[in-house]
Amino acid sequence: MENKIFRNFISNKGLKLTKERLAVLNEIFSFRGHFEPEQLYLRIKDSEIKASRASVYRTLNLLVESGLVGKVARTEKGNVYEQTFGQEHHDHMICDRCGAIIEFCSQKIENLQDELCKKNNFDGTSHNLVIRGLCKKCKRTKR
Ligand SMILES: [Zn+2]
Ligand SMILES: [Zn+2]
């Protein structure tokens, strides 16, 4: 399914779904979780497919543009991404010390945001809520 969406998106841009681009797509959708572009590049490098770092990063940007992949947040280590296609909506807590990511979804917060949009006569299509702080483990070793 994601292949078809990406193929359409790519061809609408007048581009081709090359072997490298397909490999990036398949690698991202072969697992469920958060990842950094560099990890993605290293995983693809370990596979049979030869794709340059630049082409992996460019393809990742195309996937974000297509809506199949979303940027979770910008951290000290770089940007963190995740698959969005086929995933339930959720928000994130990110630990500033170790980078641990906790997913959560609160119907109360979702409803409140809908209400706020309505009040502002705004048609909300997406949001990205990130709470930064210290996770349970890092709190215990706080300086
Ligand atoms: Zn932590
Ligand atoms: Zn997530």
Short mmCIF file of N, CA and C and ligand atoms in Angstrom, two decimals:
data_model
loop_
_atom_site.label_atom_id
_atom_site.label_comp_id
_atom_site.label_asym_id
_atom_site.label_seq_id
_atom_site.Cartn_x
_atom_site.Cartn_y
_atom_site.Cartn_z
N MET A 1 0.84 -1.20 0.00
CA MET A 1 0.00 0.00 0.00
C MET A 1 0.87 1.26 0.00
N GLU A 2 1.84 1.29 0.92
CA GLU A 2 2.71 2.47 0.97
C GLU A 2 3.53 2.60 -0.32
N ASN A 3 3.84 1.43 -0.93
CA ASN A 3 4.56 1.45 -2.20
C ASN A 3 3.78 2.21 -3.27
N LYS A 4 2.47 1.90 -3.31
CA LYS A 4 1.62 2.49 -4.33
C LYS A 4 1.51 4.00 -4.12
N ILE A 5 1.31 4.40 -2.87
CA ILE A 5 1.19 5.82 -2.55
C ILE A 5 2.47 6.56 -2.93
N PHE A 6 3.61 5.95 -2.57
CA PHE A 6 4.88 6.60 -2.85
C PHE A 6 5.14 6.66 -4.36
N ARG A 7 4.78 5.58 -5.06
CA ARG A 7 4.96 5.56 -6.51
C ARG A 7 4.17 6.69 -7.16
N ASN A 8 2.90 6.86 -6.73
CA ASN A 8 2.07 7.93 -7.28
C ASN A 8 2.66 9.30 -6.97
N PHE A 9 3.07 9.45 -5.72
CA PHE A 9 3.63 10.74 -5.28
C PHE A 9 4.87 11.10 -6.10
N ILE A 10 5.74 10.10 -6.26
CA ILE A 10 6.99 10.29 -6.98
C ILE A 10 6.73 10.63 -8.45
N SER A 11 5.79 9.92 -9.06
CA SER A 11 5.56 10.16 -10.49
C SER A 11 4.85 11.49 -10.71
N ASN A 12 4.03 11.92 -9.73
CA ASN A 12 3.42 13.24 -9.83
C ASN A 12 4.46 14.35 -9.81
N LYS A 13 5.61 14.04 -9.21
CA LYS A 13 6.68 15.02 -9.17
C LYS A 13 7.60 14.89 -10.39
N GLY A 14 7.25 13.96 -11.26
CA GLY A 14 8.06 13.75 -12.45
C GLY A 14 9.34 12.99 -12.16
N LEU A 15 9.35 12.25 -11.02
CA LEU A 15 10.52 11.46 -10.66
C LEU A 15 10.24 9.99 -10.86
N LYS A 16 11.30 9.20 -10.76
CA LYS A 16 11.13 7.75 -10.92
C LYS A 16 11.34 7.05 -9.58
N LEU A 17 10.58 5.97 -9.38
CA LEU A 17 10.76 5.17 -8.18
C LEU A 17 11.93 4.21 -8.44
N THR A 18 13.13 4.71 -8.16
CA THR A 18 14.33 3.91 -8.41
C THR A 18 14.49 2.81 -7.36
N LYS A 19 15.41 1.91 -7.64
CA LYS A 19 15.68 0.81 -6.71
C LYS A 19 16.10 1.36 -5.34
N GLU A 20 16.90 2.43 -5.37
CA GLU A 20 17.38 3.02 -4.12
C GLU A 20 16.22 3.61 -3.31
N ARG A 21 15.34 4.33 -4.00
CA ARG A 21 14.21 4.95 -3.30
C ARG A 21 13.30 3.87 -2.71
N LEU A 22 13.08 2.82 -3.49
CA LEU A 22 12.25 1.73 -3.02
C LEU A 22 12.88 1.05 -1.80
N ALA A 23 14.19 0.92 -1.82
CA ALA A 23 14.91 0.28 -0.70
C ALA A 23 14.74 1.10 0.58
N VAL A 24 14.80 2.42 0.45
CA VAL A 24 14.63 3.29 1.62
C VAL A 24 13.22 3.12 2.18
N LEU A 25 12.25 3.15 1.28
CA LEU A 25 10.85 2.97 1.70
C LEU A 25 10.66 1.64 2.42
N ASN A 26 11.16 0.56 1.81
CA ASN A 26 10.98 -0.76 2.39
C ASN A 26 11.68 -0.91 3.73
N GLU A 27 12.86 -0.31 3.83
CA GLU A 27 13.61 -0.39 5.09
C GLU A 27 12.83 0.30 6.21
N ILE A 28 12.29 1.47 5.91
CA ILE A 28 11.55 2.22 6.94
C ILE A 28 10.30 1.45 7.38
N PHE A 29 9.63 0.82 6.41
CA PHE A 29 8.38 0.15 6.76
C PHE A 29 8.58 -1.31 7.18
N SER A 30 9.85 -1.72 7.30
CA SER A 30 10.12 -3.10 7.72
C SER A 30 10.10 -3.23 9.24
N PHE A 31 10.01 -2.11 9.94
CA PHE A 31 9.93 -2.17 11.40
C PHE A 31 9.02 -1.05 11.87
N ARG A 32 8.66 -1.11 13.15
CA ARG A 32 7.81 -0.07 13.70
C ARG A 32 8.61 0.64 14.77
N GLY A 33 8.87 1.93 14.58
CA GLY A 33 9.59 2.64 15.62
C GLY A 33 10.17 3.95 15.15
N HIS A 34 10.92 4.58 16.03
CA HIS A 34 11.53 5.87 15.74
C HIS A 34 12.95 5.63 15.23
N PHE A 35 13.41 6.51 14.37
CA PHE A 35 14.76 6.33 13.84
C PHE A 35 15.38 7.67 13.44
N GLU A 36 16.70 7.67 13.40
CA GLU A 36 17.43 8.83 12.91
C GLU A 36 17.92 8.52 11.51
N PRO A 37 18.06 9.54 10.65
CA PRO A 37 18.47 9.31 9.26
C PRO A 37 19.77 8.52 9.15
N GLU A 38 20.70 8.78 10.06
CA GLU A 38 21.99 8.10 9.98
C GLU A 38 21.84 6.59 10.23
N GLN A 39 20.98 6.23 11.20
CA GLN A 39 20.71 4.81 11.46
C GLN A 39 20.12 4.15 10.21
N LEU A 40 19.21 4.89 9.59
CA LEU A 40 18.56 4.37 8.39
C LEU A 40 19.60 4.14 7.30
N TYR A 41 20.47 5.11 7.13
CA TYR A 41 21.51 4.99 6.11
C TYR A 41 22.41 3.78 6.39
N LEU A 42 22.79 3.59 7.65
CA LEU A 42 23.67 2.48 8.00
C LEU A 42 22.99 1.14 7.77
N ARG A 43 21.69 1.06 8.05
CA ARG A 43 20.97 -0.20 7.84
C ARG A 43 20.89 -0.53 6.36
N ILE A 44 20.71 0.50 5.53
CA ILE A 44 20.62 0.28 4.09
C ILE A 44 22.00 -0.09 3.54
N LYS A 45 23.01 0.54 4.10
CA LYS A 45 24.38 0.25 3.67
C LYS A 45 24.73 -1.21 3.93
N ASP A 46 24.18 -1.75 5.04
CA ASP A 46 24.43 -3.15 5.40
C ASP A 46 23.69 -4.13 4.49
N SER A 47 22.67 -3.63 3.79
CA SER A 47 21.91 -4.53 2.92
C SER A 47 22.59 -4.61 1.56
N GLU A 48 21.97 -5.33 0.66
CA GLU A 48 22.57 -5.55 -0.66
C GLU A 48 22.59 -4.28 -1.51
N ILE A 49 21.63 -3.40 -1.21
CA ILE A 49 21.46 -2.23 -2.08
C ILE A 49 22.52 -1.16 -1.83
N LYS A 50 23.01 -0.64 -2.92
CA LYS A 50 23.98 0.46 -2.82
C LYS A 50 23.23 1.78 -2.96
N ALA A 51 23.16 2.53 -1.88
CA ALA A 51 22.55 3.85 -1.93
C ALA A 51 23.45 4.81 -1.18
N SER A 52 23.70 5.95 -1.76
CA SER A 52 24.57 6.92 -1.11
C SER A 52 23.83 7.57 0.05
N ARG A 53 24.61 8.14 0.96
CA ARG A 53 24.00 8.84 2.10
C ARG A 53 23.08 9.95 1.60
N ALA A 54 23.54 10.68 0.59
CA ALA A 54 22.74 11.80 0.06
C ALA A 54 21.42 11.31 -0.49
N SER A 55 21.43 10.18 -1.18
CA SER A 55 20.18 9.72 -1.79
C SER A 55 19.24 9.16 -0.72
N VAL A 56 19.79 8.58 0.36
CA VAL A 56 18.94 8.13 1.47
C VAL A 56 18.26 9.34 2.13
N TYR A 57 19.04 10.38 2.37
CA TYR A 57 18.49 11.57 3.02
C TYR A 57 17.45 12.25 2.12
N ARG A 58 17.76 12.32 0.83
CA ARG A 58 16.81 12.95 -0.10
C ARG A 58 15.51 12.16 -0.17
N THR A 59 15.63 10.83 -0.20
CA THR A 59 14.43 9.99 -0.27
C THR A 59 13.61 10.13 1.00
N LEU A 60 14.30 10.22 2.13
CA LEU A 60 13.59 10.42 3.40
C LEU A 60 12.77 11.71 3.35
N ASN A 61 13.37 12.77 2.80
CA ASN A 61 12.63 14.03 2.66
C ASN A 61 11.41 13.89 1.77
N LEU A 62 11.54 13.11 0.70
CA LEU A 62 10.41 12.87 -0.19
C LEU A 62 9.30 12.11 0.55
N LEU A 63 9.71 11.15 1.38
CA LEU A 63 8.73 10.36 2.13
C LEU A 63 7.98 11.23 3.14
N VAL A 64 8.70 12.19 3.73
CA VAL A 64 8.05 13.11 4.66
C VAL A 64 7.05 13.98 3.90
N GLU A 65 7.49 14.46 2.74
CA GLU A 65 6.62 15.30 1.90
C GLU A 65 5.36 14.54 1.48
N SER A 66 5.51 13.24 1.26
CA SER A 66 4.38 12.43 0.80
C SER A 66 3.42 12.11 1.93
N GLY A 67 3.86 12.34 3.18
CA GLY A 67 2.99 12.08 4.32
C GLY A 67 3.10 10.66 4.87
N LEU A 68 3.93 9.82 4.25
CA LEU A 68 4.08 8.45 4.72
C LEU A 68 4.94 8.38 5.98
N VAL A 69 5.85 9.34 6.08
CA VAL A 69 6.78 9.39 7.20
C VAL A 69 6.66 10.76 7.83
N GLY A 70 6.80 10.83 9.15
CA GLY A 70 6.70 12.11 9.83
C GLY A 70 7.92 12.40 10.68
N LYS A 71 8.22 13.69 10.82
CA LYS A 71 9.31 14.07 11.71
C LYS A 71 8.74 14.18 13.12
N VAL A 72 9.32 13.42 14.06
CA VAL A 72 8.83 13.44 15.43
C VAL A 72 9.32 14.68 16.14
N ALA A 73 10.62 14.91 16.08
CA ALA A 73 11.20 16.05 16.78
C ALA A 73 12.64 16.24 16.36
N ARG A 74 13.15 17.40 16.71
CA ARG A 74 14.54 17.68 16.52
C ARG A 74 15.23 17.52 17.87
N THR A 75 16.23 16.68 17.94
CA THR A 75 16.93 16.49 19.21
C THR A 75 18.39 16.93 19.05
N GLU A 76 19.15 16.85 20.13
CA GLU A 76 20.56 17.25 20.08
C GLU A 76 21.29 16.42 19.05
N LYS A 77 20.85 15.14 18.92
CA LYS A 77 21.53 14.21 18.02
C LYS A 77 21.08 14.36 16.58
N GLY A 78 20.02 15.12 16.37
CA GLY A 78 19.50 15.28 15.02
C GLY A 78 18.00 15.06 14.99
N ASN A 79 17.45 14.93 13.81
CA ASN A 79 16.02 14.73 13.68
C ASN A 79 15.65 13.28 13.91
N VAL A 80 14.48 13.07 14.51
CA VAL A 80 13.95 11.73 14.72
C VAL A 80 12.68 11.60 13.88
N TYR A 81 12.57 10.48 13.19
CA TYR A 81 11.43 10.25 12.31
C TYR A 81 10.68 8.99 12.71
N GLU A 82 9.49 8.80 12.16
CA GLU A 82 8.75 7.56 12.33
C GLU A 82 7.78 7.39 11.17
N GLN A 83 7.32 6.17 10.96
CA GLN A 83 6.30 5.93 9.96
C GLN A 83 5.00 6.56 10.45
N THR A 84 4.27 7.20 9.59
CA THR A 84 2.97 7.70 10.01
C THR A 84 1.86 6.95 9.29
N PHE A 85 2.16 6.47 8.08
CA PHE A 85 1.13 5.75 7.33
C PHE A 85 0.78 4.44 8.05
N GLY A 86 -0.51 4.22 8.28
CA GLY A 86 -0.95 2.99 8.91
C GLY A 86 -0.76 2.97 10.42
N GLN A 87 -0.34 4.09 10.99
CA GLN A 87 -0.12 4.15 12.43
C GLN A 87 -1.20 5.00 13.10
N GLU A 88 -1.57 4.58 14.30
CA GLU A 88 -2.50 5.38 15.09
C GLU A 88 -1.82 6.69 15.46
N HIS A 89 -2.58 7.76 15.49
CA HIS A 89 -1.99 9.03 15.92
C HIS A 89 -1.53 8.94 17.38
N HIS A 90 -0.38 9.51 17.66
CA HIS A 90 0.09 9.60 19.04
C HIS A 90 1.06 10.77 19.18
N ASP A 91 1.31 11.16 20.40
CA ASP A 91 2.27 12.24 20.67
C ASP A 91 3.46 11.67 21.44
N HIS A 92 4.44 12.53 21.72
CA HIS A 92 5.70 12.01 22.26
C HIS A 92 6.23 12.77 23.47
N MET A 93 6.90 12.03 24.35
CA MET A 93 7.74 12.63 25.39
C MET A 93 9.16 12.20 25.07
N ILE A 94 10.09 13.16 25.10
CA ILE A 94 11.47 12.83 24.76
C ILE A 94 12.41 13.23 25.90
N CYS A 95 13.25 12.29 26.31
CA CYS A 95 14.19 12.55 27.41
C CYS A 95 15.38 13.34 26.87
N ASP A 96 15.67 14.47 27.52
CA ASP A 96 16.77 15.34 27.10
C ASP A 96 18.13 14.71 27.36
N ARG A 97 18.18 13.76 28.31
CA ARG A 97 19.47 13.19 28.65
C ARG A 97 19.80 11.98 27.78
N CYS A 98 18.90 10.99 27.74
CA CYS A 98 19.24 9.74 27.05
C CYS A 98 18.52 9.57 25.71
N GLY A 99 17.59 10.47 25.42
CA GLY A 99 16.90 10.40 24.13
C GLY A 99 15.75 9.40 24.08
N ALA A 100 15.43 8.80 25.23
CA ALA A 100 14.31 7.85 25.27
C ALA A 100 13.03 8.54 24.79
N ILE A 101 12.22 7.81 24.04
CA ILE A 101 10.98 8.37 23.52
C ILE A 101 9.79 7.58 24.03
N ILE A 102 8.86 8.28 24.64
CA ILE A 102 7.64 7.64 25.15
C ILE A 102 6.49 8.12 24.28
N GLU A 103 5.67 7.18 23.83
CA GLU A 103 4.50 7.56 23.04
C GLU A 103 3.29 7.62 23.94
N PHE A 104 2.44 8.59 23.71
CA PHE A 104 1.20 8.66 24.48
C PHE A 104 0.10 9.24 23.61
N CYS A 105 -1.12 8.97 24.00
CA CYS A 105 -2.25 9.60 23.33
C CYS A 105 -3.32 9.86 24.36
N SER A 106 -3.72 11.11 24.47
CA SER A 106 -4.75 11.48 25.42
C SER A 106 -5.95 12.03 24.67
N GLN A 107 -7.08 11.36 24.82
CA GLN A 107 -8.29 11.82 24.13
C GLN A 107 -8.68 13.21 24.62
N LYS A 108 -8.39 13.47 25.89
CA LYS A 108 -8.70 14.78 26.46
C LYS A 108 -7.95 15.89 25.73
N ILE A 109 -6.63 15.65 25.51
CA ILE A 109 -5.81 16.65 24.82
C ILE A 109 -6.27 16.79 23.37
N GLU A 110 -6.55 15.65 22.73
CA GLU A 110 -7.02 15.69 21.34
C GLU A 110 -8.30 16.51 21.23
N ASN A 111 -9.24 16.23 22.13
CA ASN A 111 -10.53 16.95 22.10
C ASN A 111 -10.34 18.44 22.34
N LEU A 112 -9.45 18.75 23.29
CA LEU A 112 -9.19 20.14 23.63
C LEU A 112 -8.65 20.89 22.40
N GLN A 113 -7.77 20.22 21.65
CA GLN A 113 -7.20 20.85 20.45
C GLN A 113 -8.28 21.07 19.39
N ASP A 114 -9.18 20.08 19.25
CA ASP A 114 -10.29 20.24 18.31
C ASP A 114 -11.14 21.46 18.69
N GLU A 115 -11.39 21.55 19.99
CA GLU A 115 -12.18 22.66 20.51
C GLU A 115 -11.52 24.00 20.19
N LEU A 116 -10.20 24.06 20.45
CA LEU A 116 -9.45 25.31 20.22
C LEU A 116 -9.47 25.69 18.75
N CYS A 117 -9.37 24.69 17.87
CA CYS A 117 -9.43 24.97 16.43
C CYS A 117 -10.79 25.55 16.08
N LYS A 118 -11.83 24.90 16.60
CA LYS A 118 -13.18 25.34 16.30
C LYS A 118 -13.38 26.79 16.74
N LYS A 119 -12.90 27.07 17.95
CA LYS A 119 -13.02 28.41 18.52
C LYS A 119 -12.35 29.45 17.62
N ASN A 120 -11.25 29.05 16.96
CA ASN A 120 -10.51 29.97 16.09
C ASN A 120 -10.93 29.85 14.63
N ASN A 121 -12.00 29.08 14.40
CA ASN A 121 -12.48 28.85 13.05
C ASN A 121 -11.34 28.36 12.16
N PHE A 122 -10.57 27.42 12.70
CA PHE A 122 -9.38 26.90 12.03
C PHE A 122 -9.58 25.43 11.70
N ASP A 123 -9.31 25.05 10.46
CA ASP A 123 -9.41 23.63 10.08
C ASP A 123 -8.07 22.95 10.34
N GLY A 124 -7.92 22.37 11.49
CA GLY A 124 -6.66 21.69 11.82
C GLY A 124 -6.52 20.39 11.06
N THR A 125 -5.36 20.15 10.50
CA THR A 125 -5.13 18.89 9.79
C THR A 125 -4.12 18.00 10.52
N SER A 126 -3.21 18.61 11.25
CA SER A 126 -2.24 17.80 11.99
C SER A 126 -1.65 18.61 13.13
N HIS A 127 -1.03 17.91 14.06
CA HIS A 127 -0.29 18.60 15.11
C HIS A 127 0.85 17.72 15.55
N ASN A 128 1.79 18.32 16.23
CA ASN A 128 2.97 17.59 16.66
C ASN A 128 3.29 18.03 18.07
N LEU A 129 2.84 17.26 19.03
CA LEU A 129 3.04 17.61 20.43
C LEU A 129 4.22 16.83 21.01
N VAL A 130 5.22 17.56 21.48
CA VAL A 130 6.39 16.92 22.07
C VAL A 130 6.64 17.52 23.45
N ILE A 131 6.73 16.67 24.45
CA ILE A 131 7.07 17.12 25.81
C ILE A 131 8.51 16.73 26.09
N ARG A 132 9.35 17.70 26.37
CA ARG A 132 10.76 17.42 26.67
C ARG A 132 10.95 17.32 28.16
N GLY A 133 11.95 16.56 28.59
CA GLY A 133 12.22 16.47 30.02
C GLY A 133 13.15 15.33 30.35
N LEU A 134 12.97 14.75 31.53
CA LEU A 134 13.83 13.65 31.97
C LEU A 134 12.99 12.41 32.20
N CYS A 135 13.46 11.28 31.68
CA CYS A 135 12.74 10.03 31.87
C CYS A 135 12.99 9.50 33.28
N LYS A 136 12.24 8.45 33.61
CA LYS A 136 12.30 7.84 34.95
C LYS A 136 13.74 7.46 35.33
N LYS A 137 14.43 6.83 34.36
CA LYS A 137 15.78 6.35 34.63
C LYS A 137 16.74 7.52 34.89
N CYS A 138 16.65 8.55 34.05
CA CYS A 138 17.59 9.68 34.15
C CYS A 138 17.27 10.57 35.33
N LYS A 139 16.01 10.58 35.76
CA LYS A 139 15.60 11.38 36.91
C LYS A 139 16.33 10.89 38.16
N ARG A 140 16.51 9.56 38.22
CA ARG A 140 17.14 8.95 39.40
C ARG A 140 18.61 9.33 39.51
N THR A 141 19.23 9.64 38.36
CA THR A 141 20.66 9.97 38.38
C THR A 141 20.88 11.47 38.15
N LYS A 142 19.84 12.25 38.47
CA LYS A 142 19.91 13.69 38.27
C LYS A 142 21.01 14.30 39.12
N ARG A 143 21.74 15.21 38.50
CA ARG A 143 22.82 15.87 39.25
C ARG A 143 22.28 16.88 40.25
ZN ZN B 1 16.50 9.41 29.94
ZN ZN B 2 6.00 7.67 17.80
#
